PDB file of N, CA and C in Angstrom:
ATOM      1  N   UNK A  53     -77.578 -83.338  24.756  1.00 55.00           N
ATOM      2  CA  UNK A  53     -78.315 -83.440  23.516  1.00 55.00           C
ATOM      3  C   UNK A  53     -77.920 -82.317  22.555  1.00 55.00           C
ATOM      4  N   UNK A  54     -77.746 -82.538  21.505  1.00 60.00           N
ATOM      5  CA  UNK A  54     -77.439 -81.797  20.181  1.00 60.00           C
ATOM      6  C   UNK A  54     -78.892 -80.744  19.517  1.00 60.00           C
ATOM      7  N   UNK A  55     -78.452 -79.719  19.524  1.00 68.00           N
ATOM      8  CA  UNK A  55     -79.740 -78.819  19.196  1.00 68.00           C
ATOM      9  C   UNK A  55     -79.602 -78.784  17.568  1.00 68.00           C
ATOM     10  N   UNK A  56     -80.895 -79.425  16.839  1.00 72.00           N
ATOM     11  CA  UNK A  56     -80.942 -79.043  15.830  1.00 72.00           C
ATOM     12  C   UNK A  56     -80.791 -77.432  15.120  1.00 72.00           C
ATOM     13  N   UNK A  57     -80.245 -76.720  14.391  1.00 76.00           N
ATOM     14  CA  UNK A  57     -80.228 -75.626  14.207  1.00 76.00           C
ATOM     15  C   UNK A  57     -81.589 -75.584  12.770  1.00 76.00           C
ATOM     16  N   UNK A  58     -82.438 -74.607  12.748  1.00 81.00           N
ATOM     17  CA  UNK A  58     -83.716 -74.395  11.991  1.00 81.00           C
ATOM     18  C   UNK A  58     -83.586 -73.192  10.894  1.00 81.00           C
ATOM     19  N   UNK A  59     -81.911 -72.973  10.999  1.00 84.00           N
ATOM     20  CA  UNK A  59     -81.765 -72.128  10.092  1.00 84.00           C
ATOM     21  C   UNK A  59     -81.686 -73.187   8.806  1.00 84.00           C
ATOM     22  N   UNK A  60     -82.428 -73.205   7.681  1.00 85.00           N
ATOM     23  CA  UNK A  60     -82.197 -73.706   6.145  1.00 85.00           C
ATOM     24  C   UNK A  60     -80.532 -73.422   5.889  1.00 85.00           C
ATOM     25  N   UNK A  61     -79.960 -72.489   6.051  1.00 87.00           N
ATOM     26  CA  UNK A  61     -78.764 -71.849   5.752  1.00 87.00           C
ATOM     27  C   UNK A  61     -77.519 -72.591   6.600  1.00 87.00           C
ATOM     28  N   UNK A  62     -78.097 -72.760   7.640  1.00 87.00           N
ATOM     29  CA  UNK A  62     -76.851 -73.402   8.425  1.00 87.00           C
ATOM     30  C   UNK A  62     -75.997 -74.245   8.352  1.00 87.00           C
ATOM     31  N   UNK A  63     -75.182 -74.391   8.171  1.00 87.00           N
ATOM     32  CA  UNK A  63     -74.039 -75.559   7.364  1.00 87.00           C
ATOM     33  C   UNK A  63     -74.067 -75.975   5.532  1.00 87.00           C
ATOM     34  N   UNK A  64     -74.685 -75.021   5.081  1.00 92.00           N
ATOM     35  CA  UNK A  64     -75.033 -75.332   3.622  1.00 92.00           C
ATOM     36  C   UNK A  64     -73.789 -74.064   2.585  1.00 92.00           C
ATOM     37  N   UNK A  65     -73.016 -75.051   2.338  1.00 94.00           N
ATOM     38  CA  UNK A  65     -72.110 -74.531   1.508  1.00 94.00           C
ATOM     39  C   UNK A  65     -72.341 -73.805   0.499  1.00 94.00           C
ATOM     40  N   UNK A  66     -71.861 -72.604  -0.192  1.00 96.00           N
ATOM     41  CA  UNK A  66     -71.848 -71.491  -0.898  1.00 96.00           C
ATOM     42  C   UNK A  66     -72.026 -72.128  -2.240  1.00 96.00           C
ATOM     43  N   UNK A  67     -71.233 -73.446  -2.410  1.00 95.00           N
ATOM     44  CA  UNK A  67     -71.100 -74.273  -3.833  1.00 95.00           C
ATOM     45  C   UNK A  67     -72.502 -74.813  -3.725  1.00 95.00           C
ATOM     46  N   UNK A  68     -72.776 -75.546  -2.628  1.00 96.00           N
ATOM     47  CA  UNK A  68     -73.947 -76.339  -2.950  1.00 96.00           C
ATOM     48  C   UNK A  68     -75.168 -75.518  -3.479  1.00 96.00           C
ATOM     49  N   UNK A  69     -74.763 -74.803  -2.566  1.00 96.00           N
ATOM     50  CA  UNK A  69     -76.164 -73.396  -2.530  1.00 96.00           C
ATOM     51  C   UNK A  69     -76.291 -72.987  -4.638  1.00 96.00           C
ATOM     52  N   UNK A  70     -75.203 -72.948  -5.114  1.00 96.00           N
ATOM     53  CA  UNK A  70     -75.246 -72.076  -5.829  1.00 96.00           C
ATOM     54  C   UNK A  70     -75.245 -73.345  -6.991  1.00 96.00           C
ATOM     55  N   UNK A  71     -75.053 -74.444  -6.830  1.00 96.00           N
ATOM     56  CA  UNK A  71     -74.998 -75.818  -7.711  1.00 96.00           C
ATOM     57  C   UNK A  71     -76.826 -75.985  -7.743  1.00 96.00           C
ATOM     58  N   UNK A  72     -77.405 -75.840  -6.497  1.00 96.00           N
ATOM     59  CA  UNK A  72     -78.838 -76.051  -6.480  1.00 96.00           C
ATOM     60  C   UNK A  72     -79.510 -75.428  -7.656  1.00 96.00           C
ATOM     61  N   UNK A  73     -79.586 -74.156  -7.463  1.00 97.00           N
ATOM     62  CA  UNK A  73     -79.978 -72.722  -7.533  1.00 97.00           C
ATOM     63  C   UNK A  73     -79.970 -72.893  -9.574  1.00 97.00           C
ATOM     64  N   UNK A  74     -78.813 -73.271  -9.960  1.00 96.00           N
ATOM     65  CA  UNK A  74     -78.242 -73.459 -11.644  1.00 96.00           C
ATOM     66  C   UNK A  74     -79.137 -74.644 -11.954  1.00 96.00           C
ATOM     67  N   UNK A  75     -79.343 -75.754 -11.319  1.00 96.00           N
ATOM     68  CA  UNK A  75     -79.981 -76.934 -11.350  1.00 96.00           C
ATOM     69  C   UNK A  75     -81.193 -76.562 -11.324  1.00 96.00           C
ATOM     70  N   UNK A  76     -81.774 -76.169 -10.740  1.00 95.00           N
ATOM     71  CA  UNK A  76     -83.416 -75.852 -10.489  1.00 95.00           C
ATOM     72  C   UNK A  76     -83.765 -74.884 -11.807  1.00 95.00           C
ATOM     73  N   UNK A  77     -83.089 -73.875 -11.895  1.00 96.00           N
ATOM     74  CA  UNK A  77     -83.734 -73.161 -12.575  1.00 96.00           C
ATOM     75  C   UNK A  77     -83.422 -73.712 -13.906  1.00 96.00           C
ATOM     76  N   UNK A  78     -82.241 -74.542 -14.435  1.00 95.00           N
ATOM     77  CA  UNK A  78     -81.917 -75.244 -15.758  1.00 95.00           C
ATOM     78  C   UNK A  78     -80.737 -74.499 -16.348  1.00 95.00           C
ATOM     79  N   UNK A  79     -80.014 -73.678 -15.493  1.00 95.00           N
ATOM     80  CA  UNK A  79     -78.742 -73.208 -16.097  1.00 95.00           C
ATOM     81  C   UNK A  79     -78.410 -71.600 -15.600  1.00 95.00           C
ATOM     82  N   UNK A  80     -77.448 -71.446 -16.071  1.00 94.00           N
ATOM     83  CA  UNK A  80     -77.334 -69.874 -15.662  1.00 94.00           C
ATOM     84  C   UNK A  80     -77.999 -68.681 -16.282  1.00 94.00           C
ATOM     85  N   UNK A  81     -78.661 -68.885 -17.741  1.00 94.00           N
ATOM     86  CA  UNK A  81     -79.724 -68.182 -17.995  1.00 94.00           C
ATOM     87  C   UNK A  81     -80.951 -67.430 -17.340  1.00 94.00           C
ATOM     88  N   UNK A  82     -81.327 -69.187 -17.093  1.00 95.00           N
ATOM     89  CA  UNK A  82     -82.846 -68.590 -16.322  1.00 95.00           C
ATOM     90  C   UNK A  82     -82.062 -68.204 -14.904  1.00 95.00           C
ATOM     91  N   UNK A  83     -81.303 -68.301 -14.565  1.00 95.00           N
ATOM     92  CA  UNK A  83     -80.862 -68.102 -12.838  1.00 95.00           C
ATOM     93  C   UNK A  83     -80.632 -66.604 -12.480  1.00 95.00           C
ATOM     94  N   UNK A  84     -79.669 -65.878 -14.073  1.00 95.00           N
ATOM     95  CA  UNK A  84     -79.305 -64.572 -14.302  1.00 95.00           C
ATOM     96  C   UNK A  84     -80.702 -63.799 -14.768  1.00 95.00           C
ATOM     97  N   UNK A  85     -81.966 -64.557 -15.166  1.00 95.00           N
ATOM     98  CA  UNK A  85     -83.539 -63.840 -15.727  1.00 95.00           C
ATOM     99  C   UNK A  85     -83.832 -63.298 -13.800  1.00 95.00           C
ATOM    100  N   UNK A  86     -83.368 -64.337 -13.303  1.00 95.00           N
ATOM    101  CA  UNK A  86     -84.243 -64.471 -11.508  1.00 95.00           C
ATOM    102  C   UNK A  86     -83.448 -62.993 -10.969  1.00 95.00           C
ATOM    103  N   UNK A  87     -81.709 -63.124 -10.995  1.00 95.00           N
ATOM    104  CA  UNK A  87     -80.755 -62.106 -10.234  1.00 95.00           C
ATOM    105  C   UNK A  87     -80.393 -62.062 -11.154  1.00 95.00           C
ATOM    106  N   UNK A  88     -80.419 -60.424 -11.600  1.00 94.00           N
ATOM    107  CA  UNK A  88     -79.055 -59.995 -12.158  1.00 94.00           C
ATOM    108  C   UNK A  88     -78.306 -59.445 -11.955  1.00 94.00           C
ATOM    109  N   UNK A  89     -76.854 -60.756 -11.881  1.00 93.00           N
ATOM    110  CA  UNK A  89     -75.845 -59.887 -11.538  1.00 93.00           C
ATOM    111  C   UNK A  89     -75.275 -60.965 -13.431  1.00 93.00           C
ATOM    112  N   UNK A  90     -73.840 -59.600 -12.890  1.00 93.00           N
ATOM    113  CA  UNK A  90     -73.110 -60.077 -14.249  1.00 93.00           C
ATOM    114  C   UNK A  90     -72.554 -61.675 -14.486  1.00 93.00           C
ATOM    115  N   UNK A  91     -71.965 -61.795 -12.980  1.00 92.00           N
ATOM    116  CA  UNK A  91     -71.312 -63.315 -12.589  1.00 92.00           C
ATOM    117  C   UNK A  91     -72.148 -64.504 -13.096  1.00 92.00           C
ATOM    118  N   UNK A  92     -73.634 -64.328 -13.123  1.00 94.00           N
ATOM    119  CA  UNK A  92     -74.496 -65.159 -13.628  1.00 94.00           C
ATOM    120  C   UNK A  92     -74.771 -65.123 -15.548  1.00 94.00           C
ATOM    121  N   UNK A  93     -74.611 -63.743 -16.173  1.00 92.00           N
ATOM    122  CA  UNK A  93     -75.360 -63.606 -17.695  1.00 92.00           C
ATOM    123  C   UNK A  93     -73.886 -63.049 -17.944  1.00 92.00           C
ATOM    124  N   UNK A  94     -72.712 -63.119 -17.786  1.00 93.00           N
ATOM    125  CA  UNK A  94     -71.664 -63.098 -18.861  1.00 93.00           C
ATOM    126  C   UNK A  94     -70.874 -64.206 -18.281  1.00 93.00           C
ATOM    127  N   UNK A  95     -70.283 -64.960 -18.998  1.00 92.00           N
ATOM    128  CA  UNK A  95     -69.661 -65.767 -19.428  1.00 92.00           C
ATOM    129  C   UNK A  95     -69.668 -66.739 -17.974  1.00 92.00           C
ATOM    130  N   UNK A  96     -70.530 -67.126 -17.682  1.00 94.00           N
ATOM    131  CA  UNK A  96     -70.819 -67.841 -16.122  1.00 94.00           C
ATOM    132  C   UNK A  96     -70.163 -68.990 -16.143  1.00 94.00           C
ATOM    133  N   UNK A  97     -69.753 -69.527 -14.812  1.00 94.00           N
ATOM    134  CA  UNK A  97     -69.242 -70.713 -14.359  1.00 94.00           C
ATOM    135  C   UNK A  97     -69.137 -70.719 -12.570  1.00 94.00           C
ATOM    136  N   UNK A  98     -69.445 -71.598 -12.442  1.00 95.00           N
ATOM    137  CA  UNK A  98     -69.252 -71.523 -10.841  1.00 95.00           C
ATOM    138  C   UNK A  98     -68.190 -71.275 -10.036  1.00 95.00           C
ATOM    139  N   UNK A  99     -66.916 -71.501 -10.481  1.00 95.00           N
ATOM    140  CA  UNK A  99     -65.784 -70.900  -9.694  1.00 95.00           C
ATOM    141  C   UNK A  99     -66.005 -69.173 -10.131  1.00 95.00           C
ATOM    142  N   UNK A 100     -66.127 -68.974 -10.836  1.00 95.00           N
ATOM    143  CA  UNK A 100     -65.798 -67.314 -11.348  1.00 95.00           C
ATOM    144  C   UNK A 100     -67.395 -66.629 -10.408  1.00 95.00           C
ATOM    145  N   UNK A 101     -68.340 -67.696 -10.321  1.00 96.00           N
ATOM    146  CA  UNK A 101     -69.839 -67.006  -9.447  1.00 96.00           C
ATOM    147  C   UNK A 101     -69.156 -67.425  -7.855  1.00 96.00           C
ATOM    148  N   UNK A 102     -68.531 -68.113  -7.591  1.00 96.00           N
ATOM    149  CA  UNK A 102     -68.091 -68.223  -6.206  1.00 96.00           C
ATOM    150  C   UNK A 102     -67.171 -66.878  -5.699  1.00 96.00           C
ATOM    151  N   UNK A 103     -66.740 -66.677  -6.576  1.00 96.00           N
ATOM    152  CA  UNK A 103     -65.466 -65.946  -6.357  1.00 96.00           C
ATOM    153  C   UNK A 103     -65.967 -64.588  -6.289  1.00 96.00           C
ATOM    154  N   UNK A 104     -66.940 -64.368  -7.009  1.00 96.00           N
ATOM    155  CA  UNK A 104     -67.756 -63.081  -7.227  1.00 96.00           C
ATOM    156  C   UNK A 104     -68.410 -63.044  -5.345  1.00 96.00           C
ATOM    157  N   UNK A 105     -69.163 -63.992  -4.916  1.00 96.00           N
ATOM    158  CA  UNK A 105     -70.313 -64.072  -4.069  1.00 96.00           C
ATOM    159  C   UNK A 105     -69.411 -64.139  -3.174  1.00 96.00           C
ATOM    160  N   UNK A 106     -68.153 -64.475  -3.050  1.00 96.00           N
ATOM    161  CA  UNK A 106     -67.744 -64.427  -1.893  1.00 96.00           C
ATOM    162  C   UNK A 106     -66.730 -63.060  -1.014  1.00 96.00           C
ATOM    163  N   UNK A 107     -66.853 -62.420  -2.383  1.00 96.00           N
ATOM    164  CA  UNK A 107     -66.558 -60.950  -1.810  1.00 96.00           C
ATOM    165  C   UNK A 107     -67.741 -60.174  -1.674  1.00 96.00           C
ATOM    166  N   UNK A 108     -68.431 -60.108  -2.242  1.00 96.00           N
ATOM    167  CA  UNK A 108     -69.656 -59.405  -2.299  1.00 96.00           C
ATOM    168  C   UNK A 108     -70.943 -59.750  -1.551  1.00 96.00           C
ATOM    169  N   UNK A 109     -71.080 -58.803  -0.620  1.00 96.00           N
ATOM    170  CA  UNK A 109     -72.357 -59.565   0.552  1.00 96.00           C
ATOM    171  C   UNK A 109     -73.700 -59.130  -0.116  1.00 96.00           C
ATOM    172  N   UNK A 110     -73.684 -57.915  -0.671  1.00 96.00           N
ATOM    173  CA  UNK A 110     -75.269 -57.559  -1.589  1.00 96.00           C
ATOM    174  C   UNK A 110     -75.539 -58.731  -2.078  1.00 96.00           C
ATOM    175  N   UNK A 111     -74.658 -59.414  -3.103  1.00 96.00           N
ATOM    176  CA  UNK A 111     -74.930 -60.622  -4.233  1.00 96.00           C
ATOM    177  C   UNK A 111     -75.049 -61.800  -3.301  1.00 96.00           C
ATOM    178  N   UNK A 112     -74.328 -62.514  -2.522  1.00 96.00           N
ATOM    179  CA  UNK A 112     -74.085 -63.539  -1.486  1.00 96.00           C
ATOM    180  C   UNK A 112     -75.770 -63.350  -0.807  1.00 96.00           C
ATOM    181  N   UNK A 113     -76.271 -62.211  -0.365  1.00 96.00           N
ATOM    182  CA  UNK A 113     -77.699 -62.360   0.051  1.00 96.00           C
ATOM    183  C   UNK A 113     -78.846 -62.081  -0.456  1.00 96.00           C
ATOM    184  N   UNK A 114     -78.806 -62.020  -1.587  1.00 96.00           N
ATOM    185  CA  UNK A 114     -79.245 -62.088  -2.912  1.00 96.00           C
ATOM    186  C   UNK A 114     -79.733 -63.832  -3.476  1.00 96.00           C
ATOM    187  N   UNK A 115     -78.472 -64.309  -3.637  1.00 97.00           N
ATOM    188  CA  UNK A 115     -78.549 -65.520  -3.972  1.00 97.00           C
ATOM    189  C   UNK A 115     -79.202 -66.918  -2.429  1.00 97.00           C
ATOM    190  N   UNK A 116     -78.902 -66.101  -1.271  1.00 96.00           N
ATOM    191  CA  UNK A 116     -79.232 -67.084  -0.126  1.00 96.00           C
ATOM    192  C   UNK A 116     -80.618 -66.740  -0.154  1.00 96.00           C
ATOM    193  N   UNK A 117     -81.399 -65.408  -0.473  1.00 97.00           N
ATOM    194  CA  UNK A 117     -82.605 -65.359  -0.519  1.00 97.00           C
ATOM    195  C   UNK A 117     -83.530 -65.865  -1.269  1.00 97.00           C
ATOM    196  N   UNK A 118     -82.603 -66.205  -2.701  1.00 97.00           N
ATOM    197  CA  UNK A 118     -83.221 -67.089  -3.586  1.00 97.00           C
ATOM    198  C   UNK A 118     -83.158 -68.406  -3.609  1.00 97.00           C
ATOM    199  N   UNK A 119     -82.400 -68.805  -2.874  1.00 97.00           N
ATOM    200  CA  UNK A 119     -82.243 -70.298  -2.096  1.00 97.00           C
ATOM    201  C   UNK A 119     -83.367 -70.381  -1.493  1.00 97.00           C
ATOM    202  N   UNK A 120     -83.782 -69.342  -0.631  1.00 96.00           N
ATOM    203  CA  UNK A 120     -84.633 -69.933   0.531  1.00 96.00           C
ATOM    204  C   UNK A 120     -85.913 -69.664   0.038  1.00 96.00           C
ATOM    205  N   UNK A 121     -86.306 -69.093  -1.203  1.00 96.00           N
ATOM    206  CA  UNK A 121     -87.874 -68.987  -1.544  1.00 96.00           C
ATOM    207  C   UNK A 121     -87.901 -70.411  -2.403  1.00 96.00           C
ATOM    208  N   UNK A 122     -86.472 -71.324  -3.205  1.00 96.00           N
ATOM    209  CA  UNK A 122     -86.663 -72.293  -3.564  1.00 96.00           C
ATOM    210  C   UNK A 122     -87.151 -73.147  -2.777  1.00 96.00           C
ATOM    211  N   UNK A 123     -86.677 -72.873  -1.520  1.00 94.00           N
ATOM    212  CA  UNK A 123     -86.523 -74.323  -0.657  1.00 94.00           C
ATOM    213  C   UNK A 123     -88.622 -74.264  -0.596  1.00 94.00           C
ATOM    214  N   UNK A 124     -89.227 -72.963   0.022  1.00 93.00           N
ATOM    215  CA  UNK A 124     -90.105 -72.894   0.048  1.00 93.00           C
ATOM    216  C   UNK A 124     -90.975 -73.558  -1.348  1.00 93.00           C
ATOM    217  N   UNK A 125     -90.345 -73.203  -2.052  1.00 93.00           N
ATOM    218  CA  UNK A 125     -91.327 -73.431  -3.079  1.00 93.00           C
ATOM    219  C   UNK A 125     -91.267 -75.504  -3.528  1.00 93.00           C
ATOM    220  N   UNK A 126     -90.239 -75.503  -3.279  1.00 90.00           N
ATOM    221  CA  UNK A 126     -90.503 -77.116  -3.230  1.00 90.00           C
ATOM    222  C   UNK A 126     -91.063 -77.930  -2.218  1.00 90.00           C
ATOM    223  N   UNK A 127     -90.968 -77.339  -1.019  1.00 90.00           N
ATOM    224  CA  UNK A 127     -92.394 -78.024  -0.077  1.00 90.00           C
ATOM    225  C   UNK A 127     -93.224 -77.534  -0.805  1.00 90.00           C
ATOM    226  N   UNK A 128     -93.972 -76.504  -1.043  1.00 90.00           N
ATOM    227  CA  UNK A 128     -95.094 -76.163  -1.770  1.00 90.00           C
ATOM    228  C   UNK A 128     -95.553 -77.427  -2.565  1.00 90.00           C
ATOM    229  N   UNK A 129     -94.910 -77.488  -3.425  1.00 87.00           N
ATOM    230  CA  UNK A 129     -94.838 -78.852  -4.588  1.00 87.00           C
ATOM    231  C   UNK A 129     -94.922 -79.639  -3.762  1.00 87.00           C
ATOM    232  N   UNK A 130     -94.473 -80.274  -2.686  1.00 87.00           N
ATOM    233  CA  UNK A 130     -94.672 -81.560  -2.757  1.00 87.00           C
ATOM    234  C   UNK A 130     -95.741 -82.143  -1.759  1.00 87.00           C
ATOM    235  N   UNK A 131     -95.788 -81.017  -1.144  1.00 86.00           N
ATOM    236  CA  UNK A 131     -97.498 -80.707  -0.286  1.00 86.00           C
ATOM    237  C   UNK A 131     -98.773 -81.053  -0.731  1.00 86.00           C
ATOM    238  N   UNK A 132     -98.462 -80.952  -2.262  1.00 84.00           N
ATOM    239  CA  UNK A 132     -99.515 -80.868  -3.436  1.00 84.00           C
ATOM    240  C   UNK A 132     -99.710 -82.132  -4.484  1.00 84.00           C
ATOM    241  N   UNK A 133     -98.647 -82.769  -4.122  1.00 76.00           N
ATOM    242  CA  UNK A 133     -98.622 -83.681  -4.710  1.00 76.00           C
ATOM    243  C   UNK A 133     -99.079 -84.602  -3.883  1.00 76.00           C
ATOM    244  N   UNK A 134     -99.357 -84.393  -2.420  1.00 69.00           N
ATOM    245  CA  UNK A 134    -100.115 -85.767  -1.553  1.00 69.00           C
ATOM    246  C   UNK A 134    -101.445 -85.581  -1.412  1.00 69.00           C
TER     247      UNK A 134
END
């Protein structure tokens, strides 16, 4: 039998992660109001924020931490909505 893994993080790609993250909040504005780093509030795009996050582990767990209070916060929502 195959063990589910209960990490949120586990198999979830750096792009997706960071495609969510721009989506939810409505762009790289509000995303760079949440973290600021530069990769997000000057001249942003997702290859140039990948490229940033993937050398940099401060920023890389930065942004997975803000993944994972999203994820929280949308069960929240939808908890609430039943």
């Amino acid at each position: 039998m195959e063990q589910k893994s209960k990490d949120p993080l586990h198999g979830k790609r750096l792009d997706a992660i960071l495609e969510e993250l721009v989506d939810y909040y409505g762009g790289f504005e509000k995303l760079g109001e949440q973290i600021n780093i530069r990769c997000f509030t000057e001249k942003p795009s997702i290859n140039s924020s990948l490229k940033f996050l993937r050398r940099t582990d401060w920023a890389r767990t930065k942004v997975e931490s803000l993944y994972l209070y999203v994820l929280r916060q949308k069960k929240k929502q939808e908890r609430s909505k039943e």
